[in-house]
Short mmCIF file of C-alpha atoms in Angstrom, two decimals:
data_model
loop_
_atom_site.label_atom_id
_atom_site.label_comp_id
_atom_site.label_asym_id
_atom_site.label_seq_id
_atom_site.Cartn_x
_atom_site.Cartn_y
_atom_site.Cartn_z
CA MET A 8 50.84 109.21 55.80
CA LYS A 9 48.49 107.53 53.08
CA LYS A 10 44.96 106.97 54.29
CA PHE A 11 42.89 104.69 52.30
CA ILE A 12 38.53 105.62 51.19
CA VAL A 13 36.87 103.75 52.43
CA ASN A 14 33.03 103.93 51.70
CA LEU A 15 31.24 101.58 54.46
CA ASP A 16 28.45 104.16 55.53
CA ASN A 17 25.78 101.11 54.91
CA LEU A 18 27.60 98.09 55.65
CA ASP A 19 24.62 96.21 55.96
CA VAL A 20 23.87 97.62 51.89
CA TYR A 21 27.42 96.35 50.70
CA ARG A 22 27.74 93.41 52.74
CA ASN A 23 24.28 93.21 50.21
CA SER A 24 25.78 94.43 47.59
CA CYS A 25 28.64 91.48 47.68
CA GLY A 26 26.38 89.13 47.19
CA VAL A 27 26.74 87.00 50.50
CA ASP A 28 24.47 85.54 52.90
CA GLN A 29 25.30 86.26 56.13
CA MET A 30 25.39 82.69 57.68
CA GLU A 31 27.71 80.74 54.32
CA GLN A 32 30.90 79.80 55.91
CA SER A 33 33.95 78.86 54.11
CA GLU A 34 33.37 75.08 54.67
CA HIS A 35 35.46 72.77 52.84
CA ASN A 36 33.62 70.35 52.32
CA ASP A 37 31.61 72.15 49.17
CA ARG A 38 34.07 72.75 47.36
CA ILE A 39 34.79 70.81 44.25
CA TRP A 40 38.78 71.19 42.81
CA LEU A 41 39.43 69.25 39.49
CA PRO A 42 40.72 66.02 41.20
CA HIS A 43 43.40 65.30 38.57
CA LEU A 44 44.87 68.83 39.93
CA LYS A 45 44.95 66.90 43.20
CA ASN A 46 48.84 66.65 44.38
CA SER A 47 49.40 68.05 40.94
CA ILE A 48 50.96 71.36 41.06
CA PRO A 49 54.42 71.93 43.19
CA LYS A 50 54.53 74.65 45.84
CA GLU A 51 56.50 76.61 43.32
CA ALA A 52 54.13 76.85 40.88
CA TYR A 53 51.44 77.88 43.71
CA GLY A 54 49.78 80.95 43.49
CA HIS A 55 49.63 83.87 41.02
CA SER A 56 52.22 81.53 38.75
CA ILE A 57 49.33 77.96 39.14
CA SER A 58 46.90 78.79 35.76
CA MET A 59 50.54 79.14 33.29
CA TYR A 60 51.44 76.06 35.67
CA CYS A 61 48.47 74.03 34.97
CA VAL A 62 48.15 74.76 31.87
CA ALA A 63 51.29 73.85 30.96
CA LEU A 64 49.99 70.51 32.59
CA GLU A 65 47.42 69.58 30.37
CA GLY A 66 49.28 70.04 27.01
CA TRP A 67 52.71 68.43 28.68
CA ARG A 68 49.40 65.73 29.81
CA ARG A 69 48.74 64.77 26.64
CA GLY A 70 51.44 63.69 25.04
CA LEU A 71 52.62 67.83 23.41
CA ASN A 72 55.82 68.31 23.48
CA LEU A 73 56.12 70.79 26.52
CA THR A 74 59.57 74.25 26.34
CA PHE A 75 59.96 76.30 29.22
CA ARG A 76 61.99 79.70 27.30
CA ASN A 77 63.80 82.64 29.22
CA PHE A 78 62.35 85.90 28.33
CA ASN A 79 63.83 87.84 32.77
CA THR A 80 59.62 88.26 32.59
CA ALA A 81 57.86 87.43 36.22
CA LYS A 82 58.03 83.74 36.95
CA SER A 83 53.67 83.83 36.87
CA ASN A 84 54.96 85.29 32.93
CA THR A 85 57.03 83.13 32.08
CA VAL A 86 56.82 82.02 28.29
CA TYR A 87 55.90 78.17 27.50
CA PHE A 88 55.74 76.09 24.25
CA LEU A 89 53.80 73.64 23.69
CA SER A 90 54.73 71.24 20.16
CA ASP A 91 52.71 68.48 18.71
CA GLY A 92 55.69 68.05 16.49
CA LYS A 93 54.06 69.56 13.44
CA LYS A 94 52.82 72.98 15.10
CA GLU A 95 53.15 75.10 18.06
CA HIS A 96 51.70 78.15 19.93
CA ARG A 97 53.10 80.09 22.90
CA PHE A 98 51.59 80.86 25.50
CA VAL A 99 51.50 83.41 28.71
CA VAL A 100 49.72 82.86 31.11
CA THR A 101 46.95 81.01 29.51
CA LYS A 102 46.82 83.79 26.51
CA GLY A 103 47.90 81.51 23.86
CA ASP A 104 49.38 83.32 20.68
CA LYS A 105 46.03 83.36 19.00
CA VAL A 106 44.84 86.37 20.76
CA THR A 107 46.79 89.40 17.71
CA ASP A 108 49.51 92.03 19.16
CA ASP A 109 46.17 94.69 18.30
CA ALA A 110 43.79 92.26 20.48
CA THR A 111 45.84 92.49 23.12
CA LEU A 112 46.49 96.29 23.36
CA SER A 113 43.33 97.49 22.95
CA CYS A 114 42.62 95.82 26.12
CA LYS A 115 45.51 97.19 28.29
CA ASN A 116 43.87 101.31 27.16
CA LYS A 117 40.74 100.08 29.40
CA TYR A 118 39.33 103.82 27.72
CA LEU A 119 40.61 102.23 24.21
CA THR A 120 38.28 99.42 25.21
CA LYS A 121 35.61 101.34 27.09
CA GLU A 122 35.24 103.77 23.33
CA ILE A 123 34.92 99.99 21.77
CA LEU A 124 32.34 98.69 23.12
CA LEU A 125 30.50 101.76 23.28
CA LYS A 126 30.80 101.31 19.36
CA ALA A 127 30.00 98.05 19.75
CA ALA A 128 26.92 98.68 22.20
CA VAL A 129 27.78 96.28 25.25
CA PRO A 130 27.21 97.76 28.29
CA THR A 131 30.02 99.63 29.77
CA PRO A 132 29.41 102.45 31.91
CA GLU A 133 29.77 105.98 31.31
CA GLY A 134 32.54 108.08 31.00
CA LYS A 135 35.74 110.00 30.33
CA VAL A 136 40.17 109.64 30.39
CA PHE A 137 41.98 112.87 32.06
CA TYR A 138 45.74 112.19 31.85
CA GLU A 139 47.92 113.78 33.46
CA ASP A 140 47.79 117.56 32.44
CA SER A 141 43.87 118.01 33.08
CA ASN A 142 43.53 118.66 36.76
CA ASP A 143 40.69 117.58 39.61
CA VAL A 144 38.59 120.69 38.76
CA GLU A 145 37.93 119.37 35.37
CA ILE A 146 37.69 115.78 36.87
CA VAL A 147 35.29 117.05 39.49
CA LYS A 148 33.26 119.93 37.55
CA TYR A 149 32.74 115.87 34.17
CA ALA A 150 31.82 113.94 38.13
CA ASN A 151 29.16 116.33 39.30
CA LYS A 152 27.73 116.79 35.39
CA LEU A 153 27.98 112.70 34.95
CA GLY A 154 26.11 112.47 37.85
CA TYR A 155 27.56 110.13 41.96
CA PRO A 156 28.13 107.72 41.98
CA VAL A 157 30.68 107.52 40.67
CA VAL A 158 34.02 105.30 39.92
CA ILE A 159 38.10 106.57 39.37
CA LYS A 160 40.43 103.70 38.23
CA PRO A 161 43.85 103.77 36.34
CA LEU A 162 43.67 104.61 32.74
CA LYS A 163 46.66 101.55 32.15
CA GLY A 164 46.79 98.27 35.36
CA SER A 165 45.89 95.19 36.31
CA GLY A 166 45.11 93.66 39.91
CA GLY A 167 42.64 96.27 41.41
CA LYS A 168 45.14 99.10 42.42
CA GLY A 169 43.92 102.24 42.04
CA VAL A 170 40.73 102.14 41.90
CA ILE A 171 37.85 103.49 44.12
CA ALA A 172 34.71 102.71 43.53
CA ASN A 173 31.41 104.45 44.24
CA ILE A 174 32.83 107.51 45.03
CA ARG A 175 29.00 109.73 46.04
CA ASN A 176 29.64 113.18 45.93
CA GLU A 177 32.63 115.90 45.84
CA ILE A 178 34.04 116.03 48.99
CA GLU A 179 34.64 112.38 48.60
CA LEU A 180 35.89 112.81 44.96
CA LYS A 181 38.54 115.26 45.97
CA LYS A 182 39.94 112.41 48.77
CA THR A 183 40.11 110.74 46.07
CA LEU A 184 42.20 112.60 44.18
CA THR A 185 44.83 113.57 46.54
CA HIS A 186 45.10 110.22 47.11
CA LEU A 187 45.09 108.52 43.61
CA ARG A 188 47.35 111.49 42.14
CA GLN A 189 49.72 112.92 44.44
CA GLU A 190 50.11 109.80 47.35
CA LEU A 191 49.80 106.10 44.53
CA ASN A 192 51.77 109.09 41.88
CA ILE A 193 48.74 107.11 39.39
CA LYS A 194 48.07 110.32 37.29
CA ASN A 195 45.83 109.12 34.41
CA ILE A 196 42.69 108.19 35.76
CA ILE A 197 38.69 107.15 33.76
CA VAL A 198 36.29 109.03 35.17
CA GLU A 199 32.85 106.87 35.53
CA LYS A 200 29.67 106.05 36.48
CA HIS A 201 28.95 103.51 39.59
CA PHE A 202 26.85 100.34 38.25
CA GLU A 203 25.48 99.02 41.80
CA GLY A 204 26.34 95.26 41.70
CA ILE A 205 28.61 91.90 42.36
CA ASP A 206 31.53 92.11 40.87
CA CYS A 207 32.53 88.80 38.54
CA ARG A 208 34.99 87.10 36.30
CA VAL A 209 34.52 85.28 33.73
CA TYR A 210 36.34 83.17 31.18
CA VAL A 211 34.98 83.29 27.70
CA LEU A 212 37.04 81.34 24.95
CA ASP A 213 35.52 80.50 21.71
CA GLY A 214 32.51 82.42 21.77
CA LYS A 215 32.29 80.49 25.26
CA VAL A 216 32.05 81.56 28.80
CA ILE A 217 33.55 78.43 30.60
CA GLY A 218 33.68 80.14 33.98
CA ALA A 219 33.05 82.82 36.59
CA ILE A 220 33.31 83.34 39.51
CA LYS A 221 32.51 86.34 41.76
CA ARG A 222 34.75 88.02 44.30
CA LEU A 223 33.72 88.64 47.38
CA PRO A 224 35.59 91.53 49.58
CA ALA A 225 38.16 89.68 52.76
CA ASN A 226 35.82 89.14 55.06
CA VAL A 227 36.37 86.89 58.36
CA ILE A 228 33.02 84.90 59.86
CA GLY A 229 31.88 85.37 63.70
CA ASP A 230 32.04 82.04 65.83
CA GLY A 231 30.13 83.43 69.02
CA LYS A 232 33.59 82.67 70.63
CA SER A 233 36.68 84.38 68.84
CA THR A 234 38.18 87.80 68.32
CA ILE A 235 38.69 88.98 65.02
CA GLU A 236 41.82 88.84 65.52
CA THR A 237 41.94 84.79 66.04
CA LEU A 238 39.49 84.66 63.42
CA ILE A 239 42.11 86.11 60.78
CA ASN A 240 44.86 84.29 61.37
CA LEU A 241 42.45 81.32 61.00
CA LYS A 242 41.04 82.55 58.00
CA GLN A 243 45.09 82.65 57.39
CA LYS A 244 46.30 79.36 57.40
CA ALA A 245 42.21 78.18 55.59
CA ARG A 246 43.62 79.88 52.12
CA PHE A 247 47.45 79.35 52.77
CA ASN A 248 46.13 74.99 51.94
CA ASN A 249 44.19 75.88 49.21
CA PRO A 250 47.47 76.32 46.06
CA ALA A 251 45.46 79.23 44.47
CA LEU A 252 45.63 81.97 47.94
CA TYR A 253 49.27 79.91 48.45
CA GLY A 254 51.11 82.64 50.25
CA ARG A 255 47.94 85.45 49.39
CA LYS A 256 47.75 86.73 53.45
CA ILE A 257 45.21 88.85 54.57
CA LYS A 258 47.02 92.00 55.75
CA ILE A 259 45.71 94.10 58.54
CA ASP A 260 46.71 96.91 57.87
CA LYS A 261 45.20 100.64 58.36
CA GLU A 262 42.24 99.99 55.40
CA VAL A 263 40.96 97.01 57.97
CA HIS A 264 41.15 99.46 61.61
CA GLN A 265 39.64 102.20 59.78
CA VAL A 266 37.16 99.46 57.73
CA LEU A 267 36.74 97.18 61.40
CA LYS A 268 35.62 101.09 61.93
CA GLN A 269 33.27 101.98 60.86
CA GLN A 270 31.10 98.65 61.75
CA ASN A 271 32.34 99.36 65.32
CA TYR A 272 34.43 96.67 65.72
CA THR A 273 38.86 96.71 66.95
CA LEU A 274 40.83 92.84 65.85
CA ASP A 275 39.98 92.90 69.99
CA SER A 276 35.89 92.68 68.81
CA ILE A 277 34.34 88.72 69.10
CA PRO A 278 31.43 89.36 65.88
CA LYS A 279 27.70 87.23 66.71
CA GLN A 280 27.70 83.33 65.48
CA GLY A 281 27.24 83.27 61.92
CA GLU A 282 28.16 87.25 61.26
CA MET A 283 30.51 89.01 58.39
CA VAL A 284 32.71 90.55 58.84
CA LEU A 285 34.15 93.22 56.24
CA LEU A 286 37.84 93.33 56.65
CA LYS A 287 38.60 95.63 53.25
CA THR A 288 36.74 96.76 50.39
CA LYS A 289 37.99 96.56 47.60
CA ASN A 290 36.79 92.07 45.90
CA ASN A 291 40.50 91.44 45.16
CA VAL A 292 40.95 87.68 45.52
CA SER A 293 44.73 88.59 45.62
CA ALA A 294 44.80 91.20 49.22
CA GLY A 295 42.13 88.15 51.34
CA GLY A 296 38.99 87.83 48.55
CA ASP A 297 36.90 85.32 48.82
CA ALA A 298 36.42 83.39 44.45
CA ILE A 299 33.02 82.18 44.09
CA ASP A 300 31.94 79.57 41.89
CA ILE A 301 28.62 81.14 39.91
CA THR A 302 29.16 79.70 36.97
CA ASP A 303 25.41 77.39 36.11
CA GLU A 304 24.00 79.95 38.42
CA LEU A 305 25.08 82.81 35.09
CA THR A 306 22.13 83.78 32.78
CA ASP A 307 21.84 83.64 29.70
CA LYS A 308 21.37 86.99 29.23
CA VAL A 309 24.80 87.92 30.96
CA LYS A 310 26.51 84.97 28.92
CA GLU A 311 25.93 86.81 26.32
CA ILE A 312 26.25 89.80 26.80
CA ALA A 313 30.04 89.04 28.62
CA ILE A 314 31.11 86.36 24.75
CA ASN A 315 29.67 89.76 22.92
CA ALA A 316 32.64 92.39 25.07
CA ALA A 317 35.09 89.43 23.47
CA ASN A 318 33.19 89.79 20.37
CA ALA A 319 33.49 93.24 19.89
CA ILE A 320 37.53 93.00 19.73
CA PRO A 321 38.55 91.03 17.38
CA GLY A 322 41.71 88.79 17.82
CA LEU A 323 40.79 88.30 21.51
CA VAL A 324 39.79 84.77 20.44
CA GLN A 325 39.84 83.86 24.27
CA CYS A 326 39.76 86.18 27.94
CA GLY A 327 38.82 87.49 30.91
CA ILE A 328 35.81 90.07 30.75
CA ASP A 329 35.61 91.77 34.70
CA LEU A 330 31.53 91.83 35.32
CA MET A 331 29.29 93.87 38.05
CA VAL A 332 26.49 91.89 37.66
CA ASP A 333 22.53 92.66 39.02
CA PHE A 334 21.61 89.50 39.64
CA GLU A 335 18.05 90.52 40.35
CA ASN A 336 16.93 92.30 37.98
CA ASP A 337 19.51 90.23 34.85
CA ASN A 338 21.51 92.46 34.34
CA ALA A 339 25.28 93.35 33.91
CA THR A 340 28.30 96.25 32.58
CA VAL A 341 31.17 94.98 31.60
CA ILE A 342 34.45 96.84 33.56
CA GLU A 343 37.02 95.68 32.27
CA ILE A 344 38.87 92.56 29.52
CA ASN A 345 42.02 91.44 30.21
CA SER A 346 43.73 89.47 27.23
CA GLN A 347 45.76 87.40 30.00
CA PRO A 348 44.13 86.31 32.32
CA HIS A 349 44.97 83.75 35.28
CA ILE A 350 42.91 81.57 36.18
CA ALA A 351 43.57 79.87 39.19
CA SER A 352 40.67 81.50 40.75
CA GLN A 353 38.10 79.49 38.60
CA LEU A 354 40.68 76.64 39.31
CA PHE A 355 40.73 76.65 43.20
CA PRO A 356 37.27 78.68 44.47
CA GLU A 357 36.75 78.72 47.29
CA LYS A 358 33.07 77.57 47.40
CA GLY A 359 31.55 75.41 44.31
CA LYS A 360 33.36 74.23 41.04
CA GLY A 361 36.84 74.32 40.03
CA ARG A 362 36.48 74.63 36.31
CA ASN A 363 38.47 72.45 33.46
CA ILE A 364 39.45 75.82 31.95
CA PRO A 365 43.43 74.69 30.27
CA LYS A 366 41.97 72.08 29.20
CA ALA A 367 38.82 74.22 26.99
CA ILE A 368 41.91 75.62 26.00
CA ILE A 369 44.64 72.53 24.62
CA ASP A 370 41.21 70.83 23.37
CA TYR A 371 41.35 74.61 20.62
CA TYR A 372 44.34 75.23 20.11
CA PHE A 373 45.03 71.25 19.41
CA PRO A 374 42.55 69.53 19.14
CA GLU A 375 43.32 66.20 17.51
CA THR A 376 44.24 66.16 21.08
CA LYS A 377 41.58 64.66 24.27
CA ALA A 378 42.94 64.37 27.40
CA ASN A 379 45.18 62.28 29.32
CA TYR A 380 43.69 61.16 33.32
CA ASN A 381 44.17 57.95 33.65
CA GLU A 382 46.76 56.16 37.14
CA PRO A 383 49.20 57.03 36.54
CA LEU A 384 48.98 61.40 36.75
CA TYR A 385 52.48 62.35 36.44
CA TYR A 386 53.11 66.27 37.17
CA PHE A 387 56.29 68.14 36.37
CA ASP A 388 59.27 70.28 37.99
CA PHE A 389 59.16 74.36 38.02
CA GLY A 390 60.97 74.86 40.35
CA HIS A 391 64.34 73.14 39.55
CA VAL A 392 63.82 75.46 36.73
CA TRP A 393 62.68 78.21 37.28
CA LYS A 394 65.87 78.61 39.86
CA LEU A 395 67.61 78.11 36.59
CA PHE A 396 66.23 81.12 34.68
CA ARG A 397 66.22 83.15 37.68
CA LYS A 398 70.41 83.07 37.95
CA GLY A 399 70.55 83.69 34.38
CA PHE A 400 71.98 79.84 33.73
CA VAL A 401 70.10 79.06 31.19
CA LYS A 402 67.48 80.26 28.17
CA GLU A 403 65.81 77.28 27.39
CA ILE A 404 64.67 74.20 28.76
CA SER A 405 63.18 71.45 27.02
CA ILE A 406 60.64 69.00 29.85
CA PRO A 407 60.49 65.91 29.36
CA ASN A 408 57.63 64.11 27.10
CA VAL A 409 54.66 61.86 29.46
CA PRO A 410 55.48 58.24 29.80
CA LYS A 411 53.03 56.19 27.67
CA GLY A 412 52.67 53.19 27.04
CA ASN A 413 52.12 50.48 29.50
CA LEU A 414 52.81 52.17 32.78
CA LYS A 415 53.07 50.61 35.82
CA THR A 416 53.32 52.16 39.81
CA VAL A 417 54.76 49.85 42.44
CA LYS A 418 55.82 51.21 45.90
CA LEU A 419 58.02 48.94 48.18
CA ILE A 420 58.45 49.42 52.25
CA ILE A 421 61.79 47.55 53.55
CA SER A 422 62.11 47.03 56.44
CA GLY A 423 65.92 47.30 58.09
CA LYS A 424 69.58 48.34 58.46
CA VAL A 425 68.96 51.12 54.92
CA GLN A 426 69.22 54.38 56.25
CA SER A 427 72.70 54.99 54.54
CA THR A 428 74.42 55.86 51.23
CA ASN A 429 74.78 53.17 49.95
CA PHE A 430 71.52 51.94 49.71
CA SER A 431 70.57 54.75 48.74
CA ASN A 432 72.36 55.75 45.83
CA TRP A 433 72.42 51.98 44.63
CA ILE A 434 68.06 52.33 44.30
CA LYS A 435 68.84 55.43 42.24
CA GLN A 436 71.21 54.27 40.21
CA LEU A 437 69.16 51.67 40.27
CA ALA A 438 65.64 53.27 38.68
CA ASN A 439 68.10 55.94 36.89
CA LYS A 440 68.87 52.64 34.67
CA TYR A 441 65.59 51.53 33.60
CA ASN A 442 64.57 55.18 32.89
CA LEU A 443 62.03 55.39 36.19
CA ASN A 444 60.01 58.15 37.79
CA GLY A 445 58.72 58.20 42.40
CA PHE A 446 60.98 58.99 45.03
CA LEU A 447 63.01 57.24 47.68
CA LYS A 448 61.88 58.44 51.95
CA TYR A 449 63.35 57.24 55.31
CA LEU A 450 60.09 57.03 57.04
CA ASN A 451 60.23 57.52 61.06
CA ASN A 452 60.21 54.68 62.09
CA GLY A 453 63.80 53.76 60.25
CA ASP A 454 61.75 51.71 57.45
CA CYS A 455 62.63 52.99 53.46
CA GLN A 456 59.30 53.57 51.31
CA ILE A 457 60.80 53.04 47.93
CA ILE A 458 57.85 54.69 44.98
CA THR A 459 58.59 53.56 41.59
CA SER A 460 56.10 54.43 38.35
CA GLY A 461 57.38 54.10 34.35
CA GLN A 462 56.84 51.35 31.65
CA ALA A 463 55.53 47.82 33.36
CA ASN A 464 58.35 45.64 32.83
CA SER A 465 60.58 48.12 33.66
CA VAL A 466 58.89 48.00 37.08
CA ASP A 467 58.57 45.08 37.52
CA MET A 468 62.59 44.57 36.67
CA PHE A 469 63.33 46.89 39.02
CA LYS A 470 60.73 45.69 41.28
CA LYS A 471 62.09 41.75 40.90
CA ILE A 472 66.09 43.08 41.47
CA VAL A 473 65.30 44.41 44.96
CA THR A 474 63.42 42.03 45.88
CA ASP A 475 67.13 39.34 44.77
CA GLU A 476 69.47 41.69 45.58
CA SER A 477 69.03 44.67 47.88
CA TYR A 478 70.67 41.80 50.59
CA LYS A 479 74.32 42.79 48.71
CA ILE A 480 73.93 46.72 50.08
CA ALA A 481 71.93 46.85 53.18
CA LEU A 482 70.54 44.10 56.33
CA ILE A 483 66.34 43.67 55.17
CA GLU A 484 63.80 42.28 56.91
CA ASP A 485 61.48 42.78 54.83
CA ILE A 486 59.63 44.36 52.03
CA LYS A 487 55.95 44.32 51.66
CA GLU A 488 54.54 46.24 48.17
CA GLU A 489 50.73 48.04 48.91
CA PRO A 490 49.40 50.28 46.49
CA TYR A 491 49.86 53.33 45.38
CA LYS A 492 46.94 55.44 43.11
CA GLU A 493 49.05 59.63 45.10
CA PRO A 494 50.59 61.13 41.30
CA ILE A 495 54.46 61.37 40.37
CA LYS A 496 56.64 63.83 39.75
CA ILE A 497 59.20 62.80 37.08
CA GLY A 498 62.74 62.36 38.18
CA PHE A 499 63.46 60.73 41.32
CA GLU A 500 64.59 61.39 44.40
CA ILE A 501 65.61 60.59 47.33
CA PHE A 502 64.04 62.47 50.73
CA ASN A 503 64.81 61.59 54.61
CA GLU A 504 62.46 62.40 57.24
CA ASN A 505 64.88 61.89 60.17
CA LYS A 506 66.83 64.67 59.36
CA ARG A 507 64.07 67.11 59.63
CA ARG A 508 64.66 68.98 56.05
CA THR A 509 64.32 67.40 52.59
CA GLN A 510 67.66 66.23 50.58
CA LYS A 511 66.29 66.30 46.61
CA LYS A 512 68.50 64.22 44.08
CA HIS A 513 67.65 64.79 40.76
CA THR A 514 68.20 62.42 38.99
CA THR A 515 69.78 62.83 35.08
CA ASN A 516 66.62 62.08 33.63
CA HIS A 517 64.69 65.25 35.87
CA LEU A 518 65.20 67.08 32.75
CA LYS A 519 66.87 66.27 29.38
CA ASN A 520 67.01 66.60 25.59
CA LYS A 521 64.92 64.42 23.00
CA ASN A 522 66.95 62.11 23.72
CA LYS A 523 65.31 59.93 26.65
CA HIS A 524 68.01 57.73 26.09
CA SER A 525 70.78 60.45 26.85
CA ASN A 526 72.42 61.26 31.00
CA ASN A 527 72.66 64.51 29.70
CA ILE A 528 70.03 67.88 29.81
CA MET A 529 70.50 70.38 26.75
CA TYR A 530 70.58 74.26 27.30
CA LYS A 531 69.85 76.93 24.70
CA LYS A 532 72.65 79.48 26.04
CA LYS A 533 71.47 83.16 25.49
CA ASN A 534 74.49 84.04 22.33
CA GLY A 535 71.94 80.82 21.40
CA GLU A 536 75.41 78.29 20.80
CA ARG A 537 74.50 74.66 22.52
CA VAL A 538 75.39 73.30 24.99
CA PHE A 539 75.45 69.71 27.33
CA ILE A 540 75.74 70.08 30.96
CA THR A 541 75.00 67.08 32.97
CA ILE A 542 73.15 66.63 36.02
CA LYS A 543 75.91 66.43 38.60
CA ARG A 544 77.83 69.68 37.36
CA LEU A 545 74.86 71.41 36.94
CA ILE A 546 73.58 70.30 40.84
CA TYR A 547 77.15 71.15 42.14
CA LYS A 548 76.98 74.56 40.71
CA LEU A 549 73.61 75.59 42.37
CA LEU A 550 75.03 74.35 46.10
CA ASN A 551 77.99 76.06 45.29
CA LYS A 552 76.16 79.65 43.65
#
């Protein structure tokens, strides 16, 4: 049975160290997300994949060529390439190819990072690495000499796994070593001095701080009526409305019960109005923690520490700096450096402003391009890309270029006997003929809603044909035109709400090669041969796999 090391004897001190006002509620009216990302991210890219998708989307919307390549990585680490026709850059998550391999290796080895920082006179906790052949006696002896409290963390790793902070005495240290080395099988560890402060992540690019958040442990705020378990469930639903937190549940595990017990609470307890109740000890967003934007709160001194940390590692032009910040004394120390940082929390913080880090990244790699957030806004499907990669069907997929020119969007509401396959297929073929994007959706009241977007003359022609000739296909009672301002996914789909499920039928322009007039998709197989597969054939394979 695994034990959880929880150091929360003085909960008030711990709450204060988190930098949280007990009356802070995670109200949605105190967060400002980037408007051009609203309804522009498919659910398949929610959660861990959102960082990768948003950087790719920013470059693609500027007119850059976007290609995904299958290297059998995790979805969030899918490799993608952006090109302007003259130069091409390779990206993983948010990291571009201007970050050198040596810089990446330096960041992966936490003790090497520490040595580099100390040599550059960047504040970082004093510490020492202990490998598998080191026994616990040696480690305890060093910690006693270093002085408590101390922190223990794995030599390599990410996501906060295995990091135990604020170990205050030899007894706690021995329990922690048993937990890490025997139960978690983490043999190579670092022991370092504990620094009291607020856990922050600062994104640095080209010598500038682009965004910063503070990370708080999983918690709930009492309303004076609901039990802690009910508050957790309510917060769970709220988190699922945040694209960055989608799927990241607050797990009610042994650690939660132990942390509650140290606060004299159980899941059935009812905390007072405005009281913050901690659920976890780690400031880990993926484990239920909160991310709050503090970019405007960082002092020049703290920013300088983060920038100097990045500059200390040659070839590290962009990175995430993990700091413990003492705001009261305007001081900070560098805990870790991540060369391939996720930016989901900076894009969609639970409180504060979303920071446009994707824009800064594309500005850096393609300075000759400009951000384009004019309507209509387009986005691309990623779920289809990932499904093909996961099944091993293809090695490379090029996304059709973003529509350019005199663009227009039209929304038509058609009443009558239009809920037939013949009618929907006719609309789809017509949209495909004029290279239009959008969808057809059957509404619960029996009406049909059609959204089309593309070149203005093509949209006008589509509208004219539908208005003049749809009576040949169906019994039309009325056709109304309404404004439509939402982002549009490239391709054309058919949705049927009455069947309580979504039917998606991708047109041939959903994924295709660089020849936009082709009715085929070009893929590169694993053996390097280029082949052409029609959309219908491809969908048939997927449905019958």
